[in-house]
CSV table of C-alpha atoms in Angstrom, one decimal:
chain,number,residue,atom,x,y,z
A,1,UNK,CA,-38.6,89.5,-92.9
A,2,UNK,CA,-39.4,87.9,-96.4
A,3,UNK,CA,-39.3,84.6,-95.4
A,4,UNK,CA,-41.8,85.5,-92.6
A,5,UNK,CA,-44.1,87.6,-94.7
A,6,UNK,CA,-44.1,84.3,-96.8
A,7,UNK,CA,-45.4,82.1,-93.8
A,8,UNK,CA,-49.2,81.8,-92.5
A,9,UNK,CA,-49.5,81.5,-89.1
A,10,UNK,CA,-53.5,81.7,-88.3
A,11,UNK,CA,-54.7,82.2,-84.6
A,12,UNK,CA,-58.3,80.9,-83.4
A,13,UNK,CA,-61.1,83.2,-83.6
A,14,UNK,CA,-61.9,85.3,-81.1
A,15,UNK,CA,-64.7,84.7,-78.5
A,16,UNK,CA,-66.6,87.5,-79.5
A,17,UNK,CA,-66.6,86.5,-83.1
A,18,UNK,CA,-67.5,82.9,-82.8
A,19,UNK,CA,-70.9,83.9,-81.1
A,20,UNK,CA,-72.0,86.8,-83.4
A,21,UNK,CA,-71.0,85.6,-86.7
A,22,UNK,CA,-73.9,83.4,-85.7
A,23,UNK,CA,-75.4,86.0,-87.2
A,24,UNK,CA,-75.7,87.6,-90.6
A,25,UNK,CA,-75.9,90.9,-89.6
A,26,UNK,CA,-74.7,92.4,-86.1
A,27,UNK,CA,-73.0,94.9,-84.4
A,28,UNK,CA,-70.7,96.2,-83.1
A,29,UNK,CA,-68.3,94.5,-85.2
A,30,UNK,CA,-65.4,94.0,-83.4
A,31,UNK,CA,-65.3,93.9,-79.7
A,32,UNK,CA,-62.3,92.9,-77.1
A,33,UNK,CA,-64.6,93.7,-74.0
A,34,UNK,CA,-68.1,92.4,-75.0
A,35,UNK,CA,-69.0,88.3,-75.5
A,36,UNK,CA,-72.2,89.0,-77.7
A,37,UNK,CA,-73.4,91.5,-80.1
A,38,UNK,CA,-75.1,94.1,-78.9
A,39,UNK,CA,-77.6,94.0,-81.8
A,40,UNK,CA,-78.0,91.2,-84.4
A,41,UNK,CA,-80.8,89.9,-86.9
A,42,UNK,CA,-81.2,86.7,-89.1
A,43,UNK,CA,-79.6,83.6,-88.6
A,44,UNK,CA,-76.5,82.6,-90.5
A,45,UNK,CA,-76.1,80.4,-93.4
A,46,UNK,CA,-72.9,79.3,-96.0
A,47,UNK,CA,-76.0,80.2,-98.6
A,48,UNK,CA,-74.9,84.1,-97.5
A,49,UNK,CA,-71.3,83.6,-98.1
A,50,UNK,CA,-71.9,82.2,-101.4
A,51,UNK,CA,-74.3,85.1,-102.4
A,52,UNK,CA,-71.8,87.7,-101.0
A,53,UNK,CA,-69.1,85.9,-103.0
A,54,UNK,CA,-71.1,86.0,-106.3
A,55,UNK,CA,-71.7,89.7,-105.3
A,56,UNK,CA,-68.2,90.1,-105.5
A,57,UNK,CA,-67.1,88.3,-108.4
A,58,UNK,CA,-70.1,90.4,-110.2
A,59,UNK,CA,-68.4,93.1,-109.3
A,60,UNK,CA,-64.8,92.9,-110.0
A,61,UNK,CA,-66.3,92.2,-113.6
A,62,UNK,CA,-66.5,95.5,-114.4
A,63,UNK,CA,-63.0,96.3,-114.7
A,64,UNK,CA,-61.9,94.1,-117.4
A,65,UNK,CA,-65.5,95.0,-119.4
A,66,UNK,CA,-63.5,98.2,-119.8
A,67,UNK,CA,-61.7,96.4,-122.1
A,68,UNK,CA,-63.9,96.1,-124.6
A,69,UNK,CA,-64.9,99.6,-124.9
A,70,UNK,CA,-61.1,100.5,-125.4
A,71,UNK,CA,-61.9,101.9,-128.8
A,72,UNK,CA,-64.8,104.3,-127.0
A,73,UNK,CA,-62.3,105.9,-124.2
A,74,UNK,CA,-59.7,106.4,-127.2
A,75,UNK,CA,-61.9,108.8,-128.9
A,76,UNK,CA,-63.0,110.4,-125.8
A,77,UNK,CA,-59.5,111.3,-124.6
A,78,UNK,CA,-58.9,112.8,-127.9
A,79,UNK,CA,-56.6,109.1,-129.6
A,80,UNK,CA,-57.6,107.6,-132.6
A,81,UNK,CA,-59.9,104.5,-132.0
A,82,UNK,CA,-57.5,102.2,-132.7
A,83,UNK,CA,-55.0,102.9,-130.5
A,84,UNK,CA,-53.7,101.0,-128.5
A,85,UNK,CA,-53.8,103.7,-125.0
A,86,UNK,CA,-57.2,102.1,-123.9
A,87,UNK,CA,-55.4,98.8,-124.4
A,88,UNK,CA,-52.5,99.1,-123.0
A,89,UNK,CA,-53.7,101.1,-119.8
A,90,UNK,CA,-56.3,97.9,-119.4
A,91,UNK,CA,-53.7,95.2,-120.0
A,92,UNK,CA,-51.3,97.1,-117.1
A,93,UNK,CA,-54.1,97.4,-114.9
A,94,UNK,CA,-54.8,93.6,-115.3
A,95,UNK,CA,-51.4,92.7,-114.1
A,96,UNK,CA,-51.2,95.0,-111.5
A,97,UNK,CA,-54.2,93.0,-110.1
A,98,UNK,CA,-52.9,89.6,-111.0
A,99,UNK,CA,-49.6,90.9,-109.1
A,100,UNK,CA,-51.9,91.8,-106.3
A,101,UNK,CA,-54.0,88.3,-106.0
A,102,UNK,CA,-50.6,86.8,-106.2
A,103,UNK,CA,-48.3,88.7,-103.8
A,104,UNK,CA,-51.4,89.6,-101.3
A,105,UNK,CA,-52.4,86.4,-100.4
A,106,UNK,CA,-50.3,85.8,-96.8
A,107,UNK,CA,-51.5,89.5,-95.6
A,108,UNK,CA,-55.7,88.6,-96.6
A,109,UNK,CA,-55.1,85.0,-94.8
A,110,UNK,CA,-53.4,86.7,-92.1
A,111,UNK,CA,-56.0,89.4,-91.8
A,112,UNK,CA,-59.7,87.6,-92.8
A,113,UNK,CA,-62.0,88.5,-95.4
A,114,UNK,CA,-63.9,91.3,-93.9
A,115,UNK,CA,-61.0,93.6,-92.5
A,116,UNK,CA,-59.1,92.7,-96.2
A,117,UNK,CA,-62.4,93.7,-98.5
A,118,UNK,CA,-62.8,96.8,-96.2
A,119,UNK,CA,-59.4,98.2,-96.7
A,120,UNK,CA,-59.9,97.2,-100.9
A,121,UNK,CA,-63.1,99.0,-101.0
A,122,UNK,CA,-61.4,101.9,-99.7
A,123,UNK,CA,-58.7,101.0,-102.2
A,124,UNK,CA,-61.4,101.0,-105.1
A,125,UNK,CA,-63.2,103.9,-103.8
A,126,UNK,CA,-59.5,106.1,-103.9
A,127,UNK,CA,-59.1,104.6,-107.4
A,128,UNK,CA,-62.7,105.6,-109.4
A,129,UNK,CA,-62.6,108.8,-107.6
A,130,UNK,CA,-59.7,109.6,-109.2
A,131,UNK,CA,-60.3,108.6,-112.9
A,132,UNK,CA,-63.3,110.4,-112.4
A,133,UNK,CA,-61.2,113.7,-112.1
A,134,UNK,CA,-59.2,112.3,-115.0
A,135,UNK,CA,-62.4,112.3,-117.1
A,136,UNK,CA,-63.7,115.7,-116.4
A,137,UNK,CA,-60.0,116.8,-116.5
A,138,UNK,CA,-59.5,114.9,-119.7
A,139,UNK,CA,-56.2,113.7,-117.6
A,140,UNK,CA,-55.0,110.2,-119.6
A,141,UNK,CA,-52.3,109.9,-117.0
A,142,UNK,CA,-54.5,110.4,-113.7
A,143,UNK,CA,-57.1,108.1,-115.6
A,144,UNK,CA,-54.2,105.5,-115.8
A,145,UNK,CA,-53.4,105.9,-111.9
A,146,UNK,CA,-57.0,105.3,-110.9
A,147,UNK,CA,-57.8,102.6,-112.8
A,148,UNK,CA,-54.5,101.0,-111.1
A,149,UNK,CA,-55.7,101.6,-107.9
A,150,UNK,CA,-59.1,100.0,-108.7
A,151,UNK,CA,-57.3,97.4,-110.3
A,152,UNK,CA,-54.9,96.0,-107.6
A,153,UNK,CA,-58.2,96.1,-105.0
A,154,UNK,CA,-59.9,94.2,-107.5
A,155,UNK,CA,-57.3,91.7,-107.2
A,156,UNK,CA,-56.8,91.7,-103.8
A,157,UNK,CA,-61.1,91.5,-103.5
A,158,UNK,CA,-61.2,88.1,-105.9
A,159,UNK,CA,-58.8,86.7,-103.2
A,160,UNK,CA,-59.9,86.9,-100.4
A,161,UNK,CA,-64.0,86.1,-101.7
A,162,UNK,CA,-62.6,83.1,-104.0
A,163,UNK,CA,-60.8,81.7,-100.9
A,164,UNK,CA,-63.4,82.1,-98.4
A,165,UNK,CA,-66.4,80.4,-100.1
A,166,UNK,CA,-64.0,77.5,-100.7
A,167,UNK,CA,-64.1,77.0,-97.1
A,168,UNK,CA,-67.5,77.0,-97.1
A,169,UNK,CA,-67.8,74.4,-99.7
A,170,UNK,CA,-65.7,71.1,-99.1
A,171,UNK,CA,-68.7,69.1,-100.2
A,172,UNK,CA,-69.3,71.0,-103.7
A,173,UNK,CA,-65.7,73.3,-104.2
A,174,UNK,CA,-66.5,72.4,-108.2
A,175,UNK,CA,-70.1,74.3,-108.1
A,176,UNK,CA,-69.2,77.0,-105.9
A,177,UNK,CA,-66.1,78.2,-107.5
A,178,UNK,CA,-68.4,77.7,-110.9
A,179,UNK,CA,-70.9,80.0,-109.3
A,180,UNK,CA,-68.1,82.6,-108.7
A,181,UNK,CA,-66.9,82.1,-112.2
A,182,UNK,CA,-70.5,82.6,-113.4
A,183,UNK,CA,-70.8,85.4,-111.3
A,184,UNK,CA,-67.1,87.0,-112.8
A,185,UNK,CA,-68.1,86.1,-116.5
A,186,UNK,CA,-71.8,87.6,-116.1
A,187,UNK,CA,-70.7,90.6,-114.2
A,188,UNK,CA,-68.1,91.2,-117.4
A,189,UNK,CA,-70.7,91.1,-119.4
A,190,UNK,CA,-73.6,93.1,-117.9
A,191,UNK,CA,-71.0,95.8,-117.7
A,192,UNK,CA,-69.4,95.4,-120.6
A,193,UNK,CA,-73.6,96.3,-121.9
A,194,UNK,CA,-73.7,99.4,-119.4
A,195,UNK,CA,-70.4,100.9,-120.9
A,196,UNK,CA,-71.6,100.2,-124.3
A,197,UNK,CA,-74.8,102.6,-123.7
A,198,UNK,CA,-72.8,105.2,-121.8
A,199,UNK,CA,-69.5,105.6,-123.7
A,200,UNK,CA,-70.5,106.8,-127.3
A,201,UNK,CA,-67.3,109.1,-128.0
A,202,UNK,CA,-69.2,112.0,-126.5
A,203,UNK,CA,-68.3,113.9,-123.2
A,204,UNK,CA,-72.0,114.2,-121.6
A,205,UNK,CA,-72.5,110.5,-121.3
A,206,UNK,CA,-68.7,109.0,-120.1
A,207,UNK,CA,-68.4,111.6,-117.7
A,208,UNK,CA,-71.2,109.2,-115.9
A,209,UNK,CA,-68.9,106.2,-116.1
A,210,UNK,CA,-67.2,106.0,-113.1
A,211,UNK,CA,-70.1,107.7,-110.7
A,212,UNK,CA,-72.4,104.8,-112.0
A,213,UNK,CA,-69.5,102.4,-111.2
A,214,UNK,CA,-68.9,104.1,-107.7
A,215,UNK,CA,-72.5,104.0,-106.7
A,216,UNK,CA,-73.3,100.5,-107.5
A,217,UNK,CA,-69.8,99.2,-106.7
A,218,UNK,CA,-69.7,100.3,-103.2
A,219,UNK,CA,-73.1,99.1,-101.8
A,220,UNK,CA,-72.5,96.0,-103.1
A,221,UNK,CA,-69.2,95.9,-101.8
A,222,UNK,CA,-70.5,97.0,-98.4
A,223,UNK,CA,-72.9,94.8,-98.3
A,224,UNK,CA,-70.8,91.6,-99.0
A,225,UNK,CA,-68.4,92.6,-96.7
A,226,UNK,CA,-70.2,92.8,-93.6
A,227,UNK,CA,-71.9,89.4,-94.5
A,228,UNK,CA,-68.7,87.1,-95.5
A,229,UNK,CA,-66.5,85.7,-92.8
A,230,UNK,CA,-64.3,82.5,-91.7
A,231,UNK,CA,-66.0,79.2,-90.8
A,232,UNK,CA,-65.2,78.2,-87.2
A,233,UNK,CA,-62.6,75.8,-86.5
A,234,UNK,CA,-64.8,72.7,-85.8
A,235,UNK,CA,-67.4,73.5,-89.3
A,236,UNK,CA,-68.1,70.3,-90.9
A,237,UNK,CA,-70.8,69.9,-93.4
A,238,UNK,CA,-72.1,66.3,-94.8
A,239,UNK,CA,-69.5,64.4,-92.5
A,240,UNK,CA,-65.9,66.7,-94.1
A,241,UNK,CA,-64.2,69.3,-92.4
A,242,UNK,CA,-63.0,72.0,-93.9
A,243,UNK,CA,-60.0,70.3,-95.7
A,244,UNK,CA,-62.8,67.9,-96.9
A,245,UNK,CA,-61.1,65.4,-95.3
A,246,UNK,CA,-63.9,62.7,-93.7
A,247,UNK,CA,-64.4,63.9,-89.8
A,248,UNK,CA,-64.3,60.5,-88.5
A,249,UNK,CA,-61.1,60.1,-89.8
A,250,UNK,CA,-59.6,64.1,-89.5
A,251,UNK,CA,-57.6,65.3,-86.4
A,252,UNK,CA,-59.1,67.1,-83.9
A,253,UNK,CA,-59.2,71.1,-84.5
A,254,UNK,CA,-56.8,72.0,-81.4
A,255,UNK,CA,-54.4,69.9,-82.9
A,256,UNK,CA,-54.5,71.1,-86.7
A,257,UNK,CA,-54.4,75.1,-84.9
A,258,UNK,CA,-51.5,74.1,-82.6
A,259,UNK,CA,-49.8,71.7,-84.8
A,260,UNK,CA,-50.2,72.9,-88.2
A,261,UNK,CA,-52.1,76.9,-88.9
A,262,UNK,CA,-50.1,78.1,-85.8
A,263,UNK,CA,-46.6,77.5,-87.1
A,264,UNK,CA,-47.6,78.1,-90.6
A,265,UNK,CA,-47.9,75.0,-92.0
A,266,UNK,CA,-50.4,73.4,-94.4
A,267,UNK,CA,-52.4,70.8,-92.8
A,268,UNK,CA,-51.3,67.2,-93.2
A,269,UNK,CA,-54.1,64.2,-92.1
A,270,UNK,CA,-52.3,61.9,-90.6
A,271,UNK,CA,-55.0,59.2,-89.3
A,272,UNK,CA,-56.4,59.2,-93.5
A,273,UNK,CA,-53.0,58.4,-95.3
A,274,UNK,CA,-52.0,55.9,-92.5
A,275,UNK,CA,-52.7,52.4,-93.5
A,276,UNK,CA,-55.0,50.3,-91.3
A,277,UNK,CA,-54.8,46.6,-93.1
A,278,UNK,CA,-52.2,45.0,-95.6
A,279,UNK,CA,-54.7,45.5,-98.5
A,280,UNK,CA,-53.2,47.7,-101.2
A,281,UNK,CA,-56.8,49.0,-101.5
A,282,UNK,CA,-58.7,50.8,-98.4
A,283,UNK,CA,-61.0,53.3,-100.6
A,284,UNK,CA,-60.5,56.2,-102.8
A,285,UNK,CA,-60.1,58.7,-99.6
A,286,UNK,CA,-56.7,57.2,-97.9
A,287,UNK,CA,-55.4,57.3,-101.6
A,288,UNK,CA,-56.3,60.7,-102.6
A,289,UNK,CA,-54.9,61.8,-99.0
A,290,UNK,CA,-52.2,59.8,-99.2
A,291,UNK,CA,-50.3,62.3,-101.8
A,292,UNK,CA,-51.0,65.2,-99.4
A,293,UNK,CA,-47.9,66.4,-97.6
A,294,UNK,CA,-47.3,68.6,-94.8
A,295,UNK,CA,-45.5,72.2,-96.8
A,296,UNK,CA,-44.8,75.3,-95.9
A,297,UNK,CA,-46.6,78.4,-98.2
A,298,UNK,CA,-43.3,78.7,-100.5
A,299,UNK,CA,-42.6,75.3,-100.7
A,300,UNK,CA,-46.3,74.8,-102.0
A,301,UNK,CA,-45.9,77.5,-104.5
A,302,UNK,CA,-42.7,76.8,-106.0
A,303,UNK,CA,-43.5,73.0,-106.4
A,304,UNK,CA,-43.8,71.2,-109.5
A,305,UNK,CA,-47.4,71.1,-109.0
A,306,UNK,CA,-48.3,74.9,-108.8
A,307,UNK,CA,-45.5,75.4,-111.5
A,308,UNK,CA,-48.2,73.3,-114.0
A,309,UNK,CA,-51.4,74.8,-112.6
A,310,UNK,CA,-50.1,78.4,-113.2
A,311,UNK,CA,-49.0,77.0,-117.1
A,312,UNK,CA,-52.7,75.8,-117.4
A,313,UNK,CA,-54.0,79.6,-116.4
A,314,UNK,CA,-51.8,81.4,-118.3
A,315,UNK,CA,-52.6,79.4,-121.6
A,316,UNK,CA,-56.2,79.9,-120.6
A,317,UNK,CA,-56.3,83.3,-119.7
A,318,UNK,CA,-54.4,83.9,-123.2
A,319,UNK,CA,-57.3,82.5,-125.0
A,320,UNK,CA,-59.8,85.1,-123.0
A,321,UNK,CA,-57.8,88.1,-124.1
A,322,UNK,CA,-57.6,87.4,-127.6
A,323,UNK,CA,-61.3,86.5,-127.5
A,324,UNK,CA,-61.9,90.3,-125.6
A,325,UNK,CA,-59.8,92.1,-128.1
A,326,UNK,CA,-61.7,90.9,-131.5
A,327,UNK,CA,-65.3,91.4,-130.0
A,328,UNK,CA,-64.4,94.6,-128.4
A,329,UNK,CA,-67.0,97.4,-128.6
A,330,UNK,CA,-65.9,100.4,-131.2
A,331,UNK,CA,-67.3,103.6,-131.9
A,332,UNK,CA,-67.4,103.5,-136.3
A,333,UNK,CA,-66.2,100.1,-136.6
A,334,UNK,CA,-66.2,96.9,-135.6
A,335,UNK,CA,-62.8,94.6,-135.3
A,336,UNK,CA,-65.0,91.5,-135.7
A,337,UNK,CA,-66.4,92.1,-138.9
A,338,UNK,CA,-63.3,94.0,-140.3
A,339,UNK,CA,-61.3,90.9,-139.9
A,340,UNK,CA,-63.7,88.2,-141.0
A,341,UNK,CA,-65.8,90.4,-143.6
A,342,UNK,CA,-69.2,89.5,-142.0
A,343,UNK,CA,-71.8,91.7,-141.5
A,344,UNK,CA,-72.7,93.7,-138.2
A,345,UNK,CA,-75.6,91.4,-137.7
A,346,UNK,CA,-73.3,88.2,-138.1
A,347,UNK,CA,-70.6,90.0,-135.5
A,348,UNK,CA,-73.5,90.7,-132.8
A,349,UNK,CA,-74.7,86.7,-132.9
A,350,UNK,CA,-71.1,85.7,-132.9
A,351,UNK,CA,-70.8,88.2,-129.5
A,352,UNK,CA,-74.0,86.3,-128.3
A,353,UNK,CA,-73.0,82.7,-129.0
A,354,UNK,CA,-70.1,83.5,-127.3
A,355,UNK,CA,-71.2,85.0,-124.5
A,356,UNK,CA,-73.5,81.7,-124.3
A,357,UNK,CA,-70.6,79.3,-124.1
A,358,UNK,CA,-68.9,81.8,-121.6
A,359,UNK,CA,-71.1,81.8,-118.9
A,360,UNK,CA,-71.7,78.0,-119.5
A,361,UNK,CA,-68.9,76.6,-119.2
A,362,UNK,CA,-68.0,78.6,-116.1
A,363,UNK,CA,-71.1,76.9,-114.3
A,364,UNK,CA,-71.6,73.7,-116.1
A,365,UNK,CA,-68.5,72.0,-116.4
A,366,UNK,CA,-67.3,72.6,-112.4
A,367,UNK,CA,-70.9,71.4,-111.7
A,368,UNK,CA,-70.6,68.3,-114.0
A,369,UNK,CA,-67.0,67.4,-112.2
A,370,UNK,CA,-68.7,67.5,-108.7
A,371,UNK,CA,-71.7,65.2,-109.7
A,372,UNK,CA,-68.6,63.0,-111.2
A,373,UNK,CA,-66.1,63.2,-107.8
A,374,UNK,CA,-69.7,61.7,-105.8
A,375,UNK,CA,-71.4,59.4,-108.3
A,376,UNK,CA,-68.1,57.8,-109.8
A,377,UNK,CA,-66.0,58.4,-106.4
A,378,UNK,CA,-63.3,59.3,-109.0
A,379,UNK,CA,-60.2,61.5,-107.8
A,380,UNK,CA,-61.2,64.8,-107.3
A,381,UNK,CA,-57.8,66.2,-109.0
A,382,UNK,CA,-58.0,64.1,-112.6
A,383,UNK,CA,-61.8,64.2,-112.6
A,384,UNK,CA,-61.7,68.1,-112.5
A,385,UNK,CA,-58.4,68.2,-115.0
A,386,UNK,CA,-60.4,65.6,-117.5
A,387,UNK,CA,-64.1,68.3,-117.6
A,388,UNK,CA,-61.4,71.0,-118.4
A,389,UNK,CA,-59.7,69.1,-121.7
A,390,UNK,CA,-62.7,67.5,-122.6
A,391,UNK,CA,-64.1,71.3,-123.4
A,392,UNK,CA,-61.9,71.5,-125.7
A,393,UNK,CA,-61.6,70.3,-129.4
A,394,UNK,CA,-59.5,71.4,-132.6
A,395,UNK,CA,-61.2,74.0,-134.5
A,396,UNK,CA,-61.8,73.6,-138.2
């Protein structure tokens, strides 16, 4: 049962889906009787699907802004400010959701993106409602319990929106997962302002926390739901499939469903890695393709390669946290200027510049690797792993 929890075996789309996700909006949504909508409006575009993804990412930014107001909801559940209850409950609730992107990804494949973000909205939905009985209970462990709940459909909602815009995007995967970073980072930020104004220590104005979050939260998750959805089996944009993988040279779309999605295999291109001439050199495609292999799910994720990408996140995700626990938001102090003895006008354009270089890098640097992959026709693989050292540089 493990082993075939572990394996992705993805059917065609339905009839009645092919025609009306021609659409942005129609209903109804599901049908196993009709073969059009019965009402529909405005042509769609992969321009929707990006927007609803930024939507997304904006939103699941919100929960680790709670982070840095930890000092804020200590003092409001009646901890000192610098304990470490905010913290901790914040740091749990961020691997719960970690757990969640990484042990929910066969069920969202398996399901789509719109059935899998409808089910985590009602997740989140569960989750606020209940820390917002926690806060007018003044409940630390029921706040703890909702904030997990919010926290594992946040996972499961970066997922399944990350994973479907990349779809979208064989020609430019660099700028649009940039654009969902952007979105993450900006959302984390704008929030991270909004808690700031609403939690000062007092009961009146973080008792309003969690109803703000609900009501903007879930229209925008409703909205990006009923907009995001699967490309059809034969999308190509600017001559590559959805594997970017040249269409001239890809297999047809009946073979890679009967062949490769239906038995849960990851596609291998057979007609790109196969050698037409004796030359040892037949363009950058056939010998970027030619290291692609034909794996099962578990086989990808326990290889070598995954094993090194997962070292590369968790080094940089290490770097974030530290960064979120010095400029974190207090009530009568402030960590940043405590530890460096600068003044709270030094602190605040520290917290800007950062913020700057934040939200830059997320766009810039996946953009920049793009424009390198097409001008230079480098390897997409090292061109994107050479913008991500070059950021960085010893500090002095």
């Amino acid at each position: 049962m493990l082993r075939g929890y572990w394996t992705i075996a993805l059917d065609a789309k339905a009839p009645y889906a092919a025609h009306a996700e021609r659409h942005v909006f129609f209903w109804p949504l599901y049908s196993a009787t009709l073969e059009t909508p019965r009402y529909s409006c405005l042509g769609f575009h992969r321009g929707y699907v990006f927007f609803a993804t930024f939507l997304l990412q904006f939103a699941t930014g919100s929960i680790y802004a709670i982070y840095s107001v930890s000092g804020p909801i200590n003092v409001y559940f009646g901890f000192p400010e610098d304990s470490s209850n905010a913290s901790n409950a914040v740091v749990i609730s961020g691997i719960l959701g970690i757990l969640a992107q990484a042990l929910l990804g066969p069920l969202v494949e398996r399901k789509g993106p719109r059935l899998s973000l409808g089910v985590s909205t009602g997740l989140m939905v569960v989750g606020l409602l209940t820390a917002q009985i926690a806060t007018v209970l003044h409940m630390w462990a029921l706040l703890n319990i909702g904030v997990a709940f919010v926290a594992v459909a946040f996972g499961a909602i970066m997922l399944a929106s990350i994973s479907t815009a990349l779809k979208w995007a064989p020609d430019a995967r660099g700028t649009v997962t940039g654009v969902c970073l952007f979105g993450f980072g900006l959302g984390k930020h704008v929030w991270g302002l909004l808690f700031e104004s609403l939690l000062d220590g007092t009961d009146a104005t973080f008792q309003y926390l969690f109803w703000v979050l609900l009501a903007v939260l879930l229209s925008t998750l409703s909205l990006a739901t009923l907009i995001i959805r699967l490309p059809p089996r034969d999308f190509s944009v600017r001559g590559h499939d959805m594997h970017c993988i040249p269409c001239a040279k890809a297999p047809s779309a009946s073979l890679v469903q009967d062949e490769f999605l239906h038995v849960g295999m990851t596609l291998v291109n057979y007609k790109a890695i196969a050698r037409h001439s004796s030359s040892l050199v037949e363009g950058t495609d056939r010998r970027y393709h030619e290291q692609v292999k034909a794996l099962s799910l578990l086989q990808c994720i326990f290889s070598t390669d995954f094993a090194f990408l997962l070292l590369a996140l968790i080094s940089n995700s290490t770097v974030g946290l530290f960064y979120n626990e010095m400029t974190a938001i207090q009530v009568r102090s402030d960590l940043l200027s405590d530890v460096y003895h600068i003044s709270d006008a030094a602190a605040d354009a520290v917290r800007l510049r950062g913020v700057a270089a934040d939200l830059a890098g997320r766009l810039v640097m996946p953009i920049l690797s793009d424009i390198c992959i097409r001008l230079l026709y480098g390897n997409p693989a090292f061109v994107r792993k050479g913008c991500f050292l070059s950021t960085f540089r010893p500090i002095r």
